GROMACS .gro file of C-alpha atoms in nm:
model
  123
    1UNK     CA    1   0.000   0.000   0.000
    2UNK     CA    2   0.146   0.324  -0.124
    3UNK     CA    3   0.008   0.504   0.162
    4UNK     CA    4   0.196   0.311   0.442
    5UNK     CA    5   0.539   0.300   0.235
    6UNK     CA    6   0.671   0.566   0.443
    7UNK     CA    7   0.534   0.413   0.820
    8UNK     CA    8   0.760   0.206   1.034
    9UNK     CA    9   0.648  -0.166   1.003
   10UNK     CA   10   0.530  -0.311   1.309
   11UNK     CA   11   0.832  -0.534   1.276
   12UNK     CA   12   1.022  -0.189   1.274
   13UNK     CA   13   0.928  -0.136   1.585
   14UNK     CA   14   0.992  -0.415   1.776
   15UNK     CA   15   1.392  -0.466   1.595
   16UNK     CA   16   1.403  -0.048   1.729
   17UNK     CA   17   1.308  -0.189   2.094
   18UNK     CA   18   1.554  -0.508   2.081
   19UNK     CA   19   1.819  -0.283   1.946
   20UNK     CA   20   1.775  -0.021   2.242
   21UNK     CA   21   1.855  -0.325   2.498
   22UNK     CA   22   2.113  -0.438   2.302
   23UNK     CA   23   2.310  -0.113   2.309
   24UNK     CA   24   2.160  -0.052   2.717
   25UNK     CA   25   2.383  -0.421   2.726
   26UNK     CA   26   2.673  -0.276   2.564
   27UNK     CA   27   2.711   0.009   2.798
   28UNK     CA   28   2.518  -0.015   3.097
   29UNK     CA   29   2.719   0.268   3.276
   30UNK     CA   30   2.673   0.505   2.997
   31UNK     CA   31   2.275   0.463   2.870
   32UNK     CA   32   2.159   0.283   3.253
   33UNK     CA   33   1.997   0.604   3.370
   34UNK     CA   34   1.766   0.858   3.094
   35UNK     CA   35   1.905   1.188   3.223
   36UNK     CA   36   1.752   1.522   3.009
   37UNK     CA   37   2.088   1.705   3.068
   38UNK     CA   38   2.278   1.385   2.912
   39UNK     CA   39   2.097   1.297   2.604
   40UNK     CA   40   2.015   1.528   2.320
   41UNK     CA   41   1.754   1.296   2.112
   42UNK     CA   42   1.639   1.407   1.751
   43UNK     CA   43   1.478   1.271   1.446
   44UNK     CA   44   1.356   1.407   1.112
   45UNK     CA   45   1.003   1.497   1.035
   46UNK     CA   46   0.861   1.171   0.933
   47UNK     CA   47   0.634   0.926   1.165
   48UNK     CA   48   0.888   0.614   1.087
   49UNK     CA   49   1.210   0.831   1.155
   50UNK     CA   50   0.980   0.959   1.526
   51UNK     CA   51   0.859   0.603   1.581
   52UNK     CA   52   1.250   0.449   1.537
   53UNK     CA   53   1.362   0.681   1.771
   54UNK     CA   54   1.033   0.622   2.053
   55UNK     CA   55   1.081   0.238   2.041
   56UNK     CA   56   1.447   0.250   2.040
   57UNK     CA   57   1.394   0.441   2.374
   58UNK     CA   58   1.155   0.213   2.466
   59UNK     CA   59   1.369  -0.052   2.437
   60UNK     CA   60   1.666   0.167   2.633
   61UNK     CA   61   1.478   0.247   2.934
   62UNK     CA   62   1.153   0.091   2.947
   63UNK     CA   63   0.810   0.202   2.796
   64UNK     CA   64   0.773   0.444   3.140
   65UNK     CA   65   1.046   0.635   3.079
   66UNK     CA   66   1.040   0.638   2.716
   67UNK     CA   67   0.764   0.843   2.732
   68UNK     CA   68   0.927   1.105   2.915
   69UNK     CA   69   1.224   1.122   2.699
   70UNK     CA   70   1.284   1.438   2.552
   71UNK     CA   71   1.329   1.549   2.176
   72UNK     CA   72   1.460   1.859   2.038
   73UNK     CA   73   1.262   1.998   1.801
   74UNK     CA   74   1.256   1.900   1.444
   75UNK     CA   75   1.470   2.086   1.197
   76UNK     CA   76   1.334   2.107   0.856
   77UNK     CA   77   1.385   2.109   0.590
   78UNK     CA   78   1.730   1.945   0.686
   79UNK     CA   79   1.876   1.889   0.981
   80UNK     CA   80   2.286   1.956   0.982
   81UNK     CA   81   2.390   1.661   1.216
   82UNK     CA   82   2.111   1.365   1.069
   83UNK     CA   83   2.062   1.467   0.714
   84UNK     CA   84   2.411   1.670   0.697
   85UNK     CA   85   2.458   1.532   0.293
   86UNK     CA   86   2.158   1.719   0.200
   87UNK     CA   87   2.372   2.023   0.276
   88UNK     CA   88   2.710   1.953   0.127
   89UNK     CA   89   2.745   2.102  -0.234
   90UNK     CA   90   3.058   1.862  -0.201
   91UNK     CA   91   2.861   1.589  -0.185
   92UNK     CA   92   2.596   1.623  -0.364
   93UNK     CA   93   2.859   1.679  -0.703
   94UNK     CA   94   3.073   1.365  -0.595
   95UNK     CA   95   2.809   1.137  -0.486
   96UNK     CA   96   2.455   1.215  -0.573
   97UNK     CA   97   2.490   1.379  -0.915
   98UNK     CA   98   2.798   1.168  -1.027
   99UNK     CA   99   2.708   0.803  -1.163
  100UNK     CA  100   3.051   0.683  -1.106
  101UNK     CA  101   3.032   0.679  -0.752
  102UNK     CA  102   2.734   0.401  -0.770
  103UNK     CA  103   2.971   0.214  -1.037
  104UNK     CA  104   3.095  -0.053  -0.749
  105UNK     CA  105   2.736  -0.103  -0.663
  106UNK     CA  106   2.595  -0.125  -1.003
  107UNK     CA  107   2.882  -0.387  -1.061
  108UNK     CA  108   2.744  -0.595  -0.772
  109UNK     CA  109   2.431  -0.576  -0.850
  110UNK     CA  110   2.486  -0.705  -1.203
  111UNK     CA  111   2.734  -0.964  -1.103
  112UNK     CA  112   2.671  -1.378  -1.148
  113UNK     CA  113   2.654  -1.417  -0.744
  114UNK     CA  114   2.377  -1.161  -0.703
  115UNK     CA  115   2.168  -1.310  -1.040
  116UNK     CA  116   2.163  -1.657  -0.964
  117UNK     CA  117   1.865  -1.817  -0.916
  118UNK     CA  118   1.914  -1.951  -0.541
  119UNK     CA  119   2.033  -1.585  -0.432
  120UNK     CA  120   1.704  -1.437  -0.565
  121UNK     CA  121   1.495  -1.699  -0.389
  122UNK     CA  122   1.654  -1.659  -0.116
  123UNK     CA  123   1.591  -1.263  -0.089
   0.00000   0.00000   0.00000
């Protein structure tokens, strides 16, 4: 459904919560304890980039304090530090508006391992 292309999958969600407490298990003495002061949490402007972020909390420090958590306000129309690309003129002429730099992934994608039959099934 076209309309729901852009919303988190519920299967989004929960991978967003399990990834929280695997992180919270990576570095309980740095992410034990939501502190406002500590964390600076942000997201772009769309309900599956808000909804990542809310269950990841979730997942960090339970669905209590998750809801207490708070976010900076959205910058639109791009934010420097998540969506920094969309404001580097270097960049966007190196990367975005230069076919070669897609050439190693057009390569793969084209290659015998990545048309045989079994790898297609398989995805």
């Amino acid at each position: 459904n076209e309309d729901q292309a852009k919303l988190l999958h519920p299967e989004g969600e929960k991978e967003m919560v399990l990834l929280g407490e695997r992180w919270l298990n990576r570095l309980p003495e740095l992410l034990n304890t939501y502190q406002e002061e500590k964390f600076r949490l942000r997201s772009t402007n769309t309900q599956r980039s808000q909804q990542s972020g809310h269950s990841f909390t979730t997942g960090l420090w339970t669905r209590l304090v998750g809801r207490k958590v708070k976010w900076e306000q959205v910058v639109v129309p791009h934010d420097p530090i998540i969506r920094f690309y969309k404001l580097c003129n270097r960049w966007k002429r190196e990367v975005k508006k230069n076919p070669e730099s897609m050439k190693e992934r057009h390569m793969f994608e084209e290659s015998r391992l990545m048309n045989e039959k079994q790898v297609i099934q398989t995805l």
